[in-house]
């Protein structure tokens, strides 16, 4: 099988930033995806529905300017200790798709995030009532917990108690990186315990944590949650390609300027948007499961969020391509994950 045509995919976890870089960034995603769920961790964060709808408008304008007038940005709200239940009513009214939980200090621009999730219980109750999804950056932040164990601790300390307090709450466990997260999502769904699903990035399917240290320190492979051991990568790959509708595509493509990645204190985030579908294709093909790509990339996410599946199609081909050394992002350069390396699949359009 050299060519594969699938229903147009969606990216259910994307960072587009704001301002002059928007047209450059949105064009990479709009070239391959019909819709993207845009993360709210701007500076300052998108904490009100009004900010979210204004941001959506700027993204649409940028997409139009980049030649993609049909691209649909779906929006999220940044949850804080102070988000009021009434903001949830407004979010639903304005067509926002989710509310994002960043534990304070967990990742890029998360300082305004939630300090204690119990502070948000009345807001979460309203979300459960109205069917608005909670999107979770699932890592604890205490310094006593090893960086590589943060996700596993989060499941027991935060996520499971939260879901027991709000059994009807729809939850997306974002960019999962561990076997424990895969098991948790699978067991919850097998037991019929509420509605939970997870996004998986291409880089967590393709790489284990050795990639960060291969022949020297490689900042472009550093993201949060950080890459994990091979056993976890294998579990993620089995979950993504195994046919369960609880796992779907979310690139977590997170652009940072080249000089801020290649820095004494380099930013977390991998830029994968420019070759997103090819990276996933490579991962699926590596275990002979390319036929499962369509449901993972184009059906499961839309179904979970209760949105219609896309109408159009895209085609990819098993034909090598070389990833460019960098891209332009406003006045800065942007280095993609695996820059200048070869990929086995190409996007035809
Ligand atoms: C993201 C970013 O740069 O905004 N970084 C990352 O490493 N994934 C934030 C996030 O999703 O954690
Ligand atoms: Zn992210």
Short mmCIF file of C-alpha atoms and ligand atoms in Angstrom, two decimals:
data_model
loop_
_atom_site.label_atom_id
_atom_site.label_comp_id
_atom_site.label_asym_id
_atom_site.label_seq_id
_atom_site.Cartn_x
_atom_site.Cartn_y
_atom_site.Cartn_z
CA UNK A 1 0.00 0.00 0.00
CA UNK A 2 1.71 3.18 -1.19
CA UNK A 3 -1.11 5.69 -1.08
CA UNK A 4 -3.74 6.22 1.55
CA UNK A 5 -6.81 8.45 1.26
CA UNK A 6 -8.64 9.27 4.46
CA UNK A 7 -11.37 11.64 5.65
CA UNK A 8 -9.89 15.07 6.50
CA UNK A 9 -8.36 14.86 9.96
CA UNK A 10 -8.64 17.23 12.95
CA UNK A 11 -5.93 18.21 15.41
CA UNK A 12 -7.48 18.06 18.90
CA UNK A 13 -4.57 19.76 20.71
CA UNK A 14 -2.67 22.62 19.10
CA UNK A 15 -0.73 25.73 20.13
CA UNK A 16 -1.03 28.59 17.61
CA UNK A 17 0.27 31.51 19.73
CA UNK A 18 -0.92 34.98 18.68
CA UNK A 19 -0.06 38.19 16.83
CA UNK A 20 2.27 38.41 13.83
CA UNK A 21 3.23 34.71 13.96
CA UNK A 22 -0.38 33.53 13.54
CA UNK A 23 -0.54 33.40 9.71
CA UNK A 24 2.73 31.42 9.51
CA UNK A 25 1.65 28.98 12.18
CA UNK A 26 -1.96 28.46 11.18
CA UNK A 27 -1.00 27.71 7.57
CA UNK A 28 0.95 24.57 8.57
CA UNK A 29 -2.07 23.13 10.35
CA UNK A 30 -4.75 24.32 7.92
CA UNK A 31 -2.88 22.68 5.04
CA UNK A 32 -3.54 19.24 6.55
CA UNK A 33 -6.42 19.58 9.02
CA UNK A 34 -10.00 20.82 8.71
CA UNK A 35 -10.27 21.86 12.37
CA UNK A 36 -7.99 22.29 15.34
CA UNK A 37 -8.71 22.66 19.02
CA UNK A 38 -6.61 25.65 20.01
CA UNK A 39 -4.97 25.80 23.43
CA UNK A 40 -5.49 28.92 25.58
CA UNK A 41 -2.03 29.28 27.18
CA UNK A 42 -1.27 32.66 25.66
CA UNK A 43 0.42 35.51 27.52
CA UNK A 44 -1.89 36.56 29.17
CA UNK A 45 -3.96 33.35 29.14
CA UNK A 46 -7.41 33.11 27.54
CA UNK A 47 -9.46 33.08 30.75
CA UNK A 48 -12.72 34.61 29.51
CA UNK A 49 -15.13 33.60 26.79
CA UNK A 50 -14.83 37.07 25.31
CA UNK A 51 -11.06 36.66 24.97
CA UNK A 52 -11.56 33.23 23.41
CA UNK A 53 -13.99 34.48 20.76
CA UNK A 54 -11.71 37.42 19.93
CA UNK A 55 -8.76 35.03 19.62
CA UNK A 56 -10.85 32.77 17.39
CA UNK A 57 -11.60 35.73 15.17
CA UNK A 58 -7.87 36.57 14.84
CA UNK A 59 -7.10 32.94 13.94
CA UNK A 60 -9.82 32.91 11.27
CA UNK A 61 -8.44 36.12 9.80
CA UNK A 62 -4.92 34.70 9.80
CA UNK A 63 -6.15 31.50 8.13
CA UNK A 64 -7.94 33.53 5.50
CA UNK A 65 -4.78 35.61 4.93
CA UNK A 66 -2.77 32.39 4.59
CA UNK A 67 -5.19 31.08 1.95
CA UNK A 68 -7.25 28.70 4.11
CA UNK A 69 -10.65 30.39 4.53
CA UNK A 70 -12.40 27.11 5.43
CA UNK A 71 -10.18 26.23 8.39
CA UNK A 72 -12.16 26.00 11.64
CA UNK A 73 -10.44 26.91 14.92
CA UNK A 74 -12.29 25.40 17.90
CA UNK A 75 -11.69 27.18 21.17
CA UNK A 76 -10.89 26.36 24.78
CA UNK A 77 -11.00 28.38 27.98
CA UNK A 78 -8.11 28.48 30.45
CA UNK A 79 -9.38 27.32 33.85
CA UNK A 80 -8.23 29.27 36.93
CA UNK A 81 -9.11 29.05 40.62
CA UNK A 82 -11.53 31.90 39.94
CA UNK A 83 -13.38 30.76 36.78
CA UNK A 84 -17.06 31.24 37.63
CA UNK A 85 -19.82 28.74 36.76
CA UNK A 86 -21.53 31.56 34.83
CA UNK A 87 -18.51 31.67 32.45
CA UNK A 88 -19.31 28.04 31.58
CA UNK A 89 -22.84 28.98 30.55
CA UNK A 90 -21.38 31.65 28.32
CA UNK A 91 -18.77 29.24 26.91
CA UNK A 92 -21.47 26.79 25.85
CA UNK A 93 -23.56 29.60 24.37
CA UNK A 94 -20.59 30.82 22.31
CA UNK A 95 -19.68 27.34 21.03
CA UNK A 96 -16.45 26.80 22.96
CA UNK A 97 -15.47 23.16 22.94
CA UNK A 98 -13.62 22.69 26.20
CA UNK A 99 -12.01 24.07 29.32
CA UNK A 100 -8.32 23.44 29.86
CA UNK A 101 -6.88 22.52 33.23
CA UNK A 102 -3.23 23.47 33.67
CA UNK A 103 -1.99 22.67 37.14
CA UNK A 104 -0.15 25.90 38.13
CA UNK A 105 3.49 25.67 37.07
CA UNK A 106 3.14 22.41 35.10
CA UNK A 107 4.19 23.75 31.69
CA UNK A 108 4.65 26.76 29.37
CA UNK A 109 2.46 29.71 30.48
CA UNK A 110 0.71 27.78 33.23
CA UNK A 111 1.49 30.15 36.11
CA UNK A 112 -2.11 31.36 36.18
CA UNK A 113 -3.34 27.76 36.26
CA UNK A 114 -5.20 25.95 39.00
CA UNK A 115 -3.53 25.70 42.43
CA UNK A 116 -6.05 23.26 43.98
CA UNK A 117 -8.62 21.65 41.73
CA UNK A 118 -11.11 21.57 44.64
CA UNK A 119 -11.38 25.36 44.20
CA UNK A 120 -13.04 24.67 40.87
CA UNK A 121 -15.69 22.17 41.99
CA UNK A 122 -18.74 24.38 41.40
CA UNK A 123 -17.43 25.27 37.92
CA UNK A 124 -16.71 21.62 37.11
CA UNK A 125 -20.22 20.70 38.29
CA UNK A 126 -21.66 23.21 35.83
CA UNK A 127 -19.48 21.75 33.04
CA UNK A 128 -20.74 18.25 33.84
CA UNK A 129 -24.31 19.53 33.76
CA UNK A 130 -23.89 21.26 30.39
CA UNK A 131 -21.66 18.60 28.81
CA UNK A 132 -18.63 20.86 28.33
CA UNK A 133 -15.40 18.82 28.29
CA UNK A 134 -12.50 19.28 30.70
CA UNK A 135 -9.15 18.99 28.94
CA UNK A 136 -6.44 17.99 31.35
CA UNK A 137 -2.71 18.61 31.40
CA UNK A 138 -2.15 15.62 33.65
CA UNK A 139 0.95 16.26 35.71
CA UNK A 140 1.48 17.00 39.39
CA UNK A 141 3.98 19.74 40.04
CA UNK A 142 5.47 19.15 43.51
CA UNK A 143 9.24 19.18 43.52
CA UNK A 144 9.37 15.94 45.52
CA UNK A 145 7.97 13.97 42.57
CA UNK A 146 10.37 12.90 39.84
CA UNK A 147 9.71 14.65 36.51
CA UNK A 148 9.17 11.29 34.78
CA UNK A 149 6.55 10.20 37.35
CA UNK A 150 4.40 13.31 37.29
CA UNK A 151 1.70 11.88 35.04
CA UNK A 152 1.31 8.61 36.92
CA UNK A 153 0.98 10.47 40.23
CA UNK A 154 -1.56 12.84 38.71
CA UNK A 155 -3.92 9.94 37.91
CA UNK A 156 -4.15 8.78 41.53
CA UNK A 157 -3.82 12.13 43.27
CA UNK A 158 -5.94 14.40 41.09
CA UNK A 159 -7.69 12.82 38.12
CA UNK A 160 -9.39 9.82 39.68
CA UNK A 161 -10.66 11.71 42.77
CA UNK A 162 -11.87 14.51 40.46
CA UNK A 163 -13.78 12.07 38.28
CA UNK A 164 -15.29 10.41 41.35
CA UNK A 165 -16.54 13.82 42.54
CA UNK A 166 -17.92 14.58 39.04
CA UNK A 167 -18.85 11.23 37.49
CA UNK A 168 -20.73 12.83 34.59
CA UNK A 169 -17.89 15.16 33.61
CA UNK A 170 -16.50 14.58 30.12
CA UNK A 171 -12.70 14.45 30.36
CA UNK A 172 -9.92 14.43 27.76
CA UNK A 173 -6.60 13.36 29.24
CA UNK A 174 -4.29 15.39 27.00
CA UNK A 175 -1.05 14.24 25.39
CA UNK A 176 -0.73 11.07 27.45
CA UNK A 177 2.79 9.70 27.77
CA UNK A 178 2.62 6.63 30.01
CA UNK A 179 1.29 3.08 30.17
CA UNK A 180 -0.49 4.09 33.39
CA UNK A 181 -2.50 6.72 31.48
CA UNK A 182 -3.37 4.25 28.71
CA UNK A 183 -4.49 1.69 31.31
CA UNK A 184 -6.53 4.26 33.19
CA UNK A 185 -8.45 5.35 30.07
CA UNK A 186 -8.99 1.77 28.91
CA UNK A 187 -10.10 0.50 32.32
CA UNK A 188 -12.47 3.42 32.90
CA UNK A 189 -14.13 2.86 29.56
CA UNK A 190 -14.26 -0.93 29.98
CA UNK A 191 -15.96 -0.45 33.36
CA UNK A 192 -18.33 2.16 31.92
CA UNK A 193 -17.01 4.74 34.37
CA UNK A 194 -17.88 8.06 32.79
CA UNK A 195 -16.72 9.60 29.59
CA UNK A 196 -12.96 9.76 29.27
CA UNK A 197 -10.69 9.82 26.24
CA UNK A 198 -7.09 10.80 25.54
CA UNK A 199 -5.06 12.56 22.89
CA UNK A 200 -1.68 11.19 21.84
CA UNK A 201 1.06 13.17 20.07
CA UNK A 202 3.08 11.88 17.14
CA UNK A 203 6.35 12.42 18.97
CA UNK A 204 5.33 10.28 21.93
CA UNK A 205 4.43 7.50 19.46
CA UNK A 206 7.75 7.77 17.62
CA UNK A 207 10.34 8.48 20.31
CA UNK A 208 11.33 7.42 23.78
CA UNK A 209 13.35 9.59 26.15
CA UNK A 210 16.68 8.54 24.62
CA UNK A 211 15.86 10.95 21.77
CA UNK A 212 16.49 13.92 24.08
CA UNK A 213 20.06 12.74 24.74
CA UNK A 214 21.10 11.11 21.45
CA UNK A 215 24.76 12.07 20.96
CA UNK A 216 24.31 15.26 23.02
CA UNK A 217 21.41 17.24 24.40
CA UNK A 218 18.69 17.85 21.82
CA UNK A 219 16.38 20.66 22.84
CA UNK A 220 13.94 20.16 19.97
CA UNK A 221 12.89 16.82 21.49
CA UNK A 222 12.10 18.43 24.83
CA UNK A 223 8.42 18.90 25.60
CA UNK A 224 6.08 18.52 28.54
CA UNK A 225 5.01 15.98 29.51
CA UNK A 226 8.53 14.83 28.71
CA UNK A 227 9.22 11.75 26.52
CA UNK A 228 9.23 8.55 28.57
CA UNK A 229 10.77 5.03 28.51
CA UNK A 230 10.30 2.63 25.60
CA UNK A 231 7.73 0.55 27.52
CA UNK A 232 5.48 3.62 27.62
CA UNK A 233 5.97 4.41 23.94
CA UNK A 234 4.96 0.82 23.13
CA UNK A 235 1.81 1.15 25.26
CA UNK A 236 0.86 4.42 23.54
CA UNK A 237 1.42 2.92 20.09
CA UNK A 238 -0.72 -0.11 20.96
CA UNK A 239 -3.49 2.19 22.24
CA UNK A 240 -3.44 4.54 19.25
CA UNK A 241 -3.42 1.74 16.67
CA UNK A 242 -5.58 -0.75 18.56
CA UNK A 243 -8.98 0.39 17.30
CA UNK A 244 -10.32 1.91 20.56
CA UNK A 245 -12.39 5.04 19.95
CA UNK A 246 -11.10 6.55 23.21
CA UNK A 247 -7.78 7.62 21.69
CA UNK A 248 -7.37 10.32 19.10
CA UNK A 249 -4.99 12.69 17.40
CA UNK A 250 -3.68 15.79 19.17
CA UNK A 251 -0.28 16.95 17.95
CA UNK A 252 0.52 19.30 20.86
CA UNK A 253 2.60 21.08 18.24
CA UNK A 254 4.08 23.85 20.38
CA UNK A 255 6.24 26.34 18.49
CA UNK A 256 8.99 28.31 20.21
CA UNK A 257 11.58 30.49 18.44
CA UNK A 258 14.85 28.71 17.65
CA UNK A 259 16.91 30.85 20.04
CA UNK A 260 14.51 30.14 22.92
CA UNK A 261 14.74 26.38 22.39
CA UNK A 262 18.52 26.43 21.95
CA UNK A 263 19.06 28.27 25.22
CA UNK A 264 20.54 27.67 28.67
CA UNK A 265 16.94 27.26 29.88
CA UNK A 266 15.24 25.99 26.74
CA UNK A 267 11.45 26.16 26.37
CA UNK A 268 9.31 23.00 26.41
CA UNK A 269 7.47 22.18 23.22
CA UNK A 270 8.02 20.30 19.94
CA UNK A 271 6.94 21.78 16.61
CA UNK A 272 5.35 19.03 14.52
CA UNK A 273 2.50 20.77 12.68
CA UNK A 274 4.25 21.00 9.31
CA UNK A 275 4.53 17.18 8.93
CA UNK A 276 1.87 16.16 11.42
CA UNK A 277 -0.03 13.54 9.45
CA UNK A 278 3.16 12.04 7.98
CA UNK A 279 4.66 11.62 11.45
CA UNK A 280 1.54 9.78 12.62
CA UNK A 281 1.54 7.71 9.42
CA UNK A 282 5.12 6.68 10.11
CA UNK A 283 4.20 5.60 13.64
CA UNK A 284 1.14 3.60 12.54
CA UNK A 285 3.00 2.03 9.62
CA UNK A 286 5.84 0.96 11.92
CA UNK A 287 3.47 -1.60 13.46
CA UNK A 288 1.60 -2.44 10.23
CA UNK A 289 -1.52 -0.51 11.30
CA UNK A 290 -1.77 2.27 8.74
CA UNK A 291 -5.43 1.29 8.15
CA UNK A 292 -6.24 2.41 11.70
CA UNK A 293 -4.99 5.93 11.04
CA UNK A 294 -8.31 7.24 9.75
CA UNK A 295 -10.38 6.51 12.84
CA UNK A 296 -7.64 7.87 15.13
CA UNK A 297 -7.07 11.02 13.05
CA UNK A 298 -10.51 11.76 11.63
CA UNK A 299 -13.35 10.03 13.53
CA UNK A 300 -12.69 9.38 17.23
CA UNK A 301 -12.13 12.98 18.29
CA UNK A 302 -15.13 14.40 16.47
CA UNK A 303 -17.33 11.58 17.83
CA UNK A 304 -16.13 12.13 21.41
CA UNK A 305 -16.75 15.88 21.25
CA UNK A 306 -20.15 15.30 19.59
CA UNK A 307 -19.17 17.20 16.45
CA UNK A 308 -19.80 16.10 12.85
CA UNK A 309 -17.06 14.22 11.03
CA UNK A 310 -15.40 16.14 8.18
CA UNK A 311 -16.58 15.77 4.59
CA UNK A 312 -13.42 16.13 2.50
CA UNK A 313 -10.45 13.80 2.08
CA UNK A 314 -6.66 13.97 2.11
CA UNK A 315 -4.13 11.62 0.55
CA UNK A 316 -0.71 10.62 1.83
CA UNK A 317 1.87 8.56 0.03
CA UNK A 318 4.71 6.31 1.15
CA UNK A 319 7.38 8.44 -0.51
CA UNK A 320 10.38 9.84 1.38
CA UNK A 321 10.67 13.52 2.19
CA UNK A 322 13.35 15.52 3.94
CA UNK A 323 12.20 17.74 6.77
CA UNK A 324 13.46 21.34 6.37
CA UNK A 325 16.06 22.75 8.79
CA UNK A 326 13.68 25.51 9.85
CA UNK A 327 10.61 27.56 9.06
CA UNK A 328 9.84 31.25 9.32
CA UNK A 329 7.70 32.33 12.28
CA UNK A 330 7.17 36.09 12.08
CA UNK A 331 10.65 37.56 12.52
CA UNK A 332 12.00 34.37 14.10
CA UNK A 333 13.12 30.96 12.94
CA UNK A 334 11.32 27.83 14.04
CA UNK A 335 13.03 24.42 14.09
CA UNK A 336 10.77 21.40 13.58
CA UNK A 337 11.12 18.12 15.44
CA UNK A 338 13.59 15.89 13.54
CA UNK A 339 14.77 18.78 11.34
CA UNK A 340 16.75 17.67 8.26
CA UNK A 341 15.90 14.03 8.87
CA UNK A 342 14.03 11.88 6.42
CA UNK A 343 10.40 10.82 6.79
CA UNK A 344 8.93 7.83 4.97
CA UNK A 345 5.54 9.40 4.17
CA UNK A 346 4.55 12.52 2.26
CA UNK A 347 1.36 14.57 2.25
CA UNK A 348 -0.15 14.96 -1.22
CA UNK A 349 -3.11 17.20 -0.39
C1 LIG B 1 3.32 23.59 25.40
C2 LIG B 1 3.59 25.03 24.96
O1 LIG B 1 4.71 25.35 24.58
O2 LIG B 1 2.65 25.83 24.96
N1 LIG B 1 4.58 22.94 25.63
C3 LIG B 1 4.80 21.60 25.59
O3 LIG B 1 5.91 21.19 25.92
N2 LIG B 1 3.88 20.75 25.20
C4 LIG B 1 2.44 23.57 26.60
C5 LIG B 1 1.84 22.21 26.90
O4 LIG B 1 0.98 21.70 26.18
O5 LIG B 1 2.24 21.60 27.90
ZN1 LIG B 2 -0.07 21.47 24.66
#
